[in-house]
Amino acid sequence: MEERGGKLTVRAVERALDILMCFAQDQDLTLTEIAGRIGLNKSTVHRLIATLEERGFILRNGDKLRLGYRVWELAANLTQMDDPAQLLLPEMERLRDQLGETVSLYVQDGDARIRIQAVQSNQAIRRVAPVGARLPLYVGASSKILLAFVPVEERERILNMMDWPANLDQPTYLKQLDEVRAEGFALSMEEREPGAAAVAVPVFGRDQQLAAALSISGPVSRLTQDMMIEYAPFLKEAAARMGTMMRTIT
């Protein structure tokens, strides 16, 4: 056992979880790739994977490894009505049908944001938003929401842990966060990927604490700045309904 942050942790369990988290971005990995990602020798990783494989958390196909059926059994329990991602899905579908663009729901996790739910646009040219994607907090409309609407001390703590890119001017970014807080919504135009635009608003839960960021995204050919500003009130209305729903489970 080791003590971290005043808490006792089991190193073998930490390593096993590190292995499973390697599959957050890739479906199939080799033992060598996993060992390189988590910084352990292959013999140690091999022993841990053997246990995970025996318990059904890892499946083997030749020299490739992937998540096993036990993970999906656990994931099935997330799709309950007390899970925000599932609870808010009908409202997200309603917003997609109303505005015609891809709708996403993000939460902050450390120095990143995670897409916990998405409803894809029905249009031929659209933004595909995979659920579970982990994205940096220093770029994008939803990131600005997740930083702008947390308490100042929490914002400073998050900003201090972020790995800022050299080309991003922090004072300018912080000024943008103040503007986002004043206006109640955030815009992004090709900040994270070429040709993509997004507008996002906060979703508040119990005691008006920030719970998530709600966004719509699509190609810049449709989501011009004027169009996103026009859409912002519709997102705010949807977010207000979502907040009411979330307060019933928190």
C-alpha positions as a printed NumPy array, in Angstrom:
array([[  0.   ,   0.   ,   0.   ],
       [  1.01 ,   3.609,  -0.594],
       [ -0.264,   6.828,   0.913],
       [ -1.317,   9.545,  -1.545],
       [ -3.01 ,  12.739,  -0.537],
       [ -3.634,  11.289,   2.899],
       [ -5.304,   8.17 ,   1.462],
       [ -3.999,   4.618,   1.324],
       [ -3.942,   3.135,  -2.167],
       [ -3.163,  -0.36 ,  -3.469],
       [ -0.487,  -0.144,  -6.157],
       [ -1.567,  -3.293,  -8.008],
       [ -5.127,  -1.975,  -8.253],
       [ -3.873,   1.368,  -9.524],
       [ -1.824,  -0.363, -12.199],
       [ -4.743,  -2.546, -13.279],
       [ -6.96 ,   0.529, -13.603],
       [ -4.212,   2.301, -15.565],
       [ -4.264,  -0.605, -18.005],
       [ -8.023,  -0.376, -18.46 ],
       [ -7.828,   3.406, -18.989],
       [ -5.424,   2.851, -21.892],
       [ -8.485,   1.764, -23.854],
       [-10.244,   5.123, -23.39 ],
       [ -8.784,   6.278, -26.714],
       [ -7.979,   3.025, -28.561],
       [-10.019,  -0.098, -29.138],
       [ -7.117,  -2.516, -29.64 ],
       [ -3.631,  -2.383, -28.106],
       [ -0.646,  -4.704, -27.811],
       [  1.042,  -5.557, -24.54 ],
       [  4.064,  -3.512, -25.629],
       [  1.899,  -0.467, -26.348],
       [  0.202,  -0.707, -22.96 ],
       [  3.5  ,  -1.117, -21.121],
       [  4.871,   1.965, -22.866],
       [  1.838,   4.08 , -22.021],
       [  1.785,   3.321, -18.319],
       [  5.563,   3.132, -17.868],
       [  5.863,  -0.45 , -16.599],
       [  7.956,  -3.368, -17.798],
       [  6.206,  -5.917, -19.982],
       [  6.499,  -8.771, -17.478],
       [  4.546,  -6.787, -14.867],
       [  1.921,  -5.745, -17.402],
       [  1.662,  -9.333, -18.633],
       [  0.828, -10.584, -15.114],
       [ -1.784,  -7.882, -14.56 ],
       [ -3.38 ,  -8.478, -17.95 ],
       [ -3.532, -12.225, -17.255],
       [ -5.649, -11.51 , -14.172],
       [ -7.872,  -9.007, -15.998],
       [ -8.29 , -11.481, -18.845],
       [ -9.227, -14.293, -16.47 ],
       [-11.907, -12.096, -14.891],
       [-13.324, -11.025, -18.252],
       [-12.177,  -7.389, -18.22 ],
       [ -9.722,  -7.931, -21.092],
       [-10.148,  -9.985, -24.273],
       [ -7.273, -11.243, -26.425],
       [ -7.251, -11.558, -30.222],
       [ -3.818, -12.726, -31.309],
       [ -1.337, -10.135, -30.081],
       [ -4.059,  -7.517, -29.715],
       [ -5.993,  -6.801, -26.515],
       [ -9.328,  -5.069, -25.999],
       [-11.909,  -4.436, -23.28 ],
       [-13.907,  -7.49 , -22.261],
       [-17.56 ,  -8.174, -21.593],
       [-17.296,  -7.449, -17.857],
       [-16.66 ,  -3.774, -18.624],
       [-19.879,  -3.612, -20.62 ],
       [-21.78 ,  -5.256, -17.758],
       [-20.624,  -2.451, -15.475],
       [-21.357,   0.203, -18.091],
       [-24.919,  -1.062, -18.434],
       [-25.629,   0.133, -14.916],
       [-24.793,   3.696, -15.921],
       [-27.842,   3.881, -18.165],
       [-30.243,   4.463, -15.312],
       [-32.514,   7.444, -14.823],
       [-30.314,   8.729, -11.99 ],
       [-27.452,   9.132, -14.458],
       [-27.407,  12.697, -15.88 ],
       [-26.184,  11.54 , -19.288],
       [-29.219,   9.296, -19.646],
       [-31.69 ,  11.562, -17.873],
       [-30.942,  14.526, -20.145],
       [-30.868,  12.571, -23.409],
       [-34.495,  13.348, -24.427],
       [-33.903,  17.069, -23.915],
       [-30.738,  16.857, -26.014],
       [-32.646,  15.077, -28.778],
       [-35.271,  17.799, -28.639],
       [-32.58 ,  20.464, -29.03 ],
       [-31.007,  18.566, -31.937],
       [-34.361,  18.412, -33.705],
       [-34.948,  22.101, -33.021],
       [-31.578,  23.417, -34.272],
       [-30.442,  20.613, -36.551],
       [-26.882,  20.333, -35.194],
       [-24.944,  17.857, -33.051],
       [-25.606,  18.297, -29.315],
       [-23.032,  17.37 , -26.654],
       [-22.846,  17.355, -22.868],
       [-19.459,  17.821, -21.153],
       [-18.151,  17.633, -17.61 ],
       [-14.779,  18.708, -16.23 ],
       [-12.329,  16.059, -15.047],
       [ -8.98 ,  17.35 , -13.802],
       [ -7.352,  19.379, -16.579],
       [ -9.678,  17.997, -19.267],
       [-13.312,  17.808, -20.298],
       [-15.159,  14.599, -21.093],
       [-18.119,  14.239, -23.415],
       [-20.601,  12.171, -21.398],
       [-23.468,  12.294, -23.889],
       [-24.   ,  13.266, -27.529],
       [-26.811,  13.345, -30.075],
       [-25.619,  13.437, -33.665],
       [-27.035,  15.802, -36.266],
       [-29.158,  14.239, -39.003],
       [-27.603,  16.446, -41.66 ],
       [-25.332,  14.95 , -44.329],
       [-22.411,  17.2  , -43.34 ],
       [-22.138,  17.094, -39.581],
       [-19.795,  16.904, -36.628],
       [-19.465,  13.423, -35.18 ],
       [-19.071,  13.619, -31.402],
       [-17.973,  10.319, -29.814],
       [-19.109,   9.801, -26.228],
       [-16.236,   9.37 , -23.803],
       [-13.859,  11.635, -25.711],
       [-11.393,  13.398, -23.41 ],
       [-10.43 ,  16.864, -24.632],
       [ -8.203,  19.678, -23.316],
       [ -9.749,  22.413, -21.211],
       [ -7.823,  25.28 , -22.756],
       [ -9.715,  25.265, -26.058],
       [-13.339,  25.071, -27.202],
       [-16.669,  26.624, -26.239],
       [-17.524,  23.961, -23.652],
       [-14.121,  24.33 , -21.996],
       [-14.723,  28.045, -21.537],
       [-18.06 ,  27.293, -19.883],
       [-16.54 ,  24.716, -17.543],
       [-13.893,  27.222, -16.439],
       [-15.958,  30.416, -16.444],
       [-18.746,  29.231, -14.141],
       [-16.82 ,  27.505, -11.351],
       [-15.796,  29.384,  -8.184],
       [-12.663,  31.507,  -8.621],
       [-10.537,  29.362,  -6.317],
       [-11.544,  26.208,  -8.195],
       [-10.798,  27.875, -11.515],
       [ -7.333,  28.869, -10.333],
       [ -6.65 ,  25.334,  -9.136],
       [ -7.646,  23.901, -12.522],
       [ -5.679,  26.511, -14.47 ],
       [ -2.561,  25.774, -12.441],
       [ -2.666,  22.075, -13.308],
       [ -3.192,  22.634, -17.037],
       [ -0.414,  22.092, -19.561],
       [ -0.792,  25.354, -21.48 ],
       [  0.304,  25.388, -25.134],
       [  3.005,  27.937, -25.93 ],
       [  0.847,  29.762, -28.493],
       [ -2.004,  30.498, -26.061],
       [ -1.907,  33.845, -24.272],
       [ -3.251,  33.224, -20.765],
       [ -4.287,  36.83 , -19.945],
       [ -6.331,  36.987, -23.155],
       [ -7.926,  33.632, -22.372],
       [ -8.819,  34.708, -18.832],
       [-10.433,  37.851, -20.23 ],
       [-12.517,  35.644, -22.533],
       [-13.707,  33.686, -19.496],
       [-14.926,  36.902, -17.867],
       [-16.829,  37.773, -21.054],
       [-18.358,  34.289, -21.176],
       [-19.551,  34.602, -17.59 ],
       [-21.122,  37.989, -18.344],
       [-22.87 ,  36.835, -21.539],
       [-23.891,  33.392, -20.344],
       [-22.591,  31.529, -23.371],
       [-19.311,  30.751, -25.172],
       [-18.373,  30.487, -28.838],
       [-15.531,  28.738, -30.626],
       [-14.583,  28.975, -34.294],
       [-12.058,  26.393, -35.508],
       [-10.268,  26.468, -32.145],
       [ -9.789,  22.735, -31.786],
       [-10.267,  21.46 , -35.322],
       [-10.436,  23.15 , -38.739],
       [-13.898,  23.752, -40.142],
       [-15.747,  23.214, -36.845],
       [-17.658,  25.695, -34.706],
       [-19.569,  25.414, -31.425],
       [-21.661,  27.384, -28.96 ],
       [-22.06 ,  26.264, -25.341],
       [-23.963,  27.241, -22.184],
       [-23.807,  26.138, -18.532],
       [-26.152,  23.628, -16.918],
       [-26.617,  24.312, -13.202],
       [-27.64 ,  21.659, -10.682],
       [-28.534,  21.918,  -7.016],
       [-27.629,  25.21 ,  -5.3  ],
       [-26.858,  26.668,  -8.734],
       [-23.572,  24.796,  -8.906],
       [-22.179,  24.152, -12.385],
       [-23.026,  20.572, -13.381],
       [-22.122,  20.417, -17.074],
       [-21.655,  22.323, -20.311],
       [-24.257,  21.921, -23.056],
       [-23.152,  22.638, -26.619],
       [-24.138,  22.384, -30.237],
       [-21.468,  22.003, -32.881],
       [-21.24 ,  21.793, -36.638],
       [-19.413,  23.056, -39.712],
       [-18.483,  26.747, -39.874],
       [-20.393,  26.976, -43.147],
       [-23.626,  26.67 , -41.136],
       [-22.611,  27.782, -37.666],
       [-21.49 ,  31.312, -38.349],
       [-20.893,  33.621, -35.399],
       [-24.211,  35.405, -35.989],
       [-26.059,  32.094, -36.204],
       [-24.506,  30.804, -32.976],
       [-25.461,  33.991, -31.134],
       [-28.988,  33.51 , -32.445],
       [-29.002,  29.916, -31.19 ],
       [-27.662,  30.77 , -27.713],
       [-31.102,  31.581, -26.183],
       [-32.421,  28.177, -27.308],
       [-29.497,  26.465, -25.589],
       [-30.087,  28.486, -22.436],
       [-33.742,  27.44 , -22.365],
       [-32.782,  23.781, -22.798],
       [-30.083,  24.09 , -20.129],
       [-32.587,  25.588, -17.684],
       [-34.918,  22.614, -18.174],
       [-31.984,  20.244, -17.771],
       [-30.963,  21.968, -14.561],
       [-34.441,  21.478, -13.147],
       [-34.291,  17.795, -14.056],
       [-30.836,  17.37 , -12.527],
       [-31.909,  18.904,  -9.245],
       [-34.286,  15.972,  -8.838],
       [-31.385,  13.492,  -8.68 ],
       [-28.707,  15.477,  -6.831]])
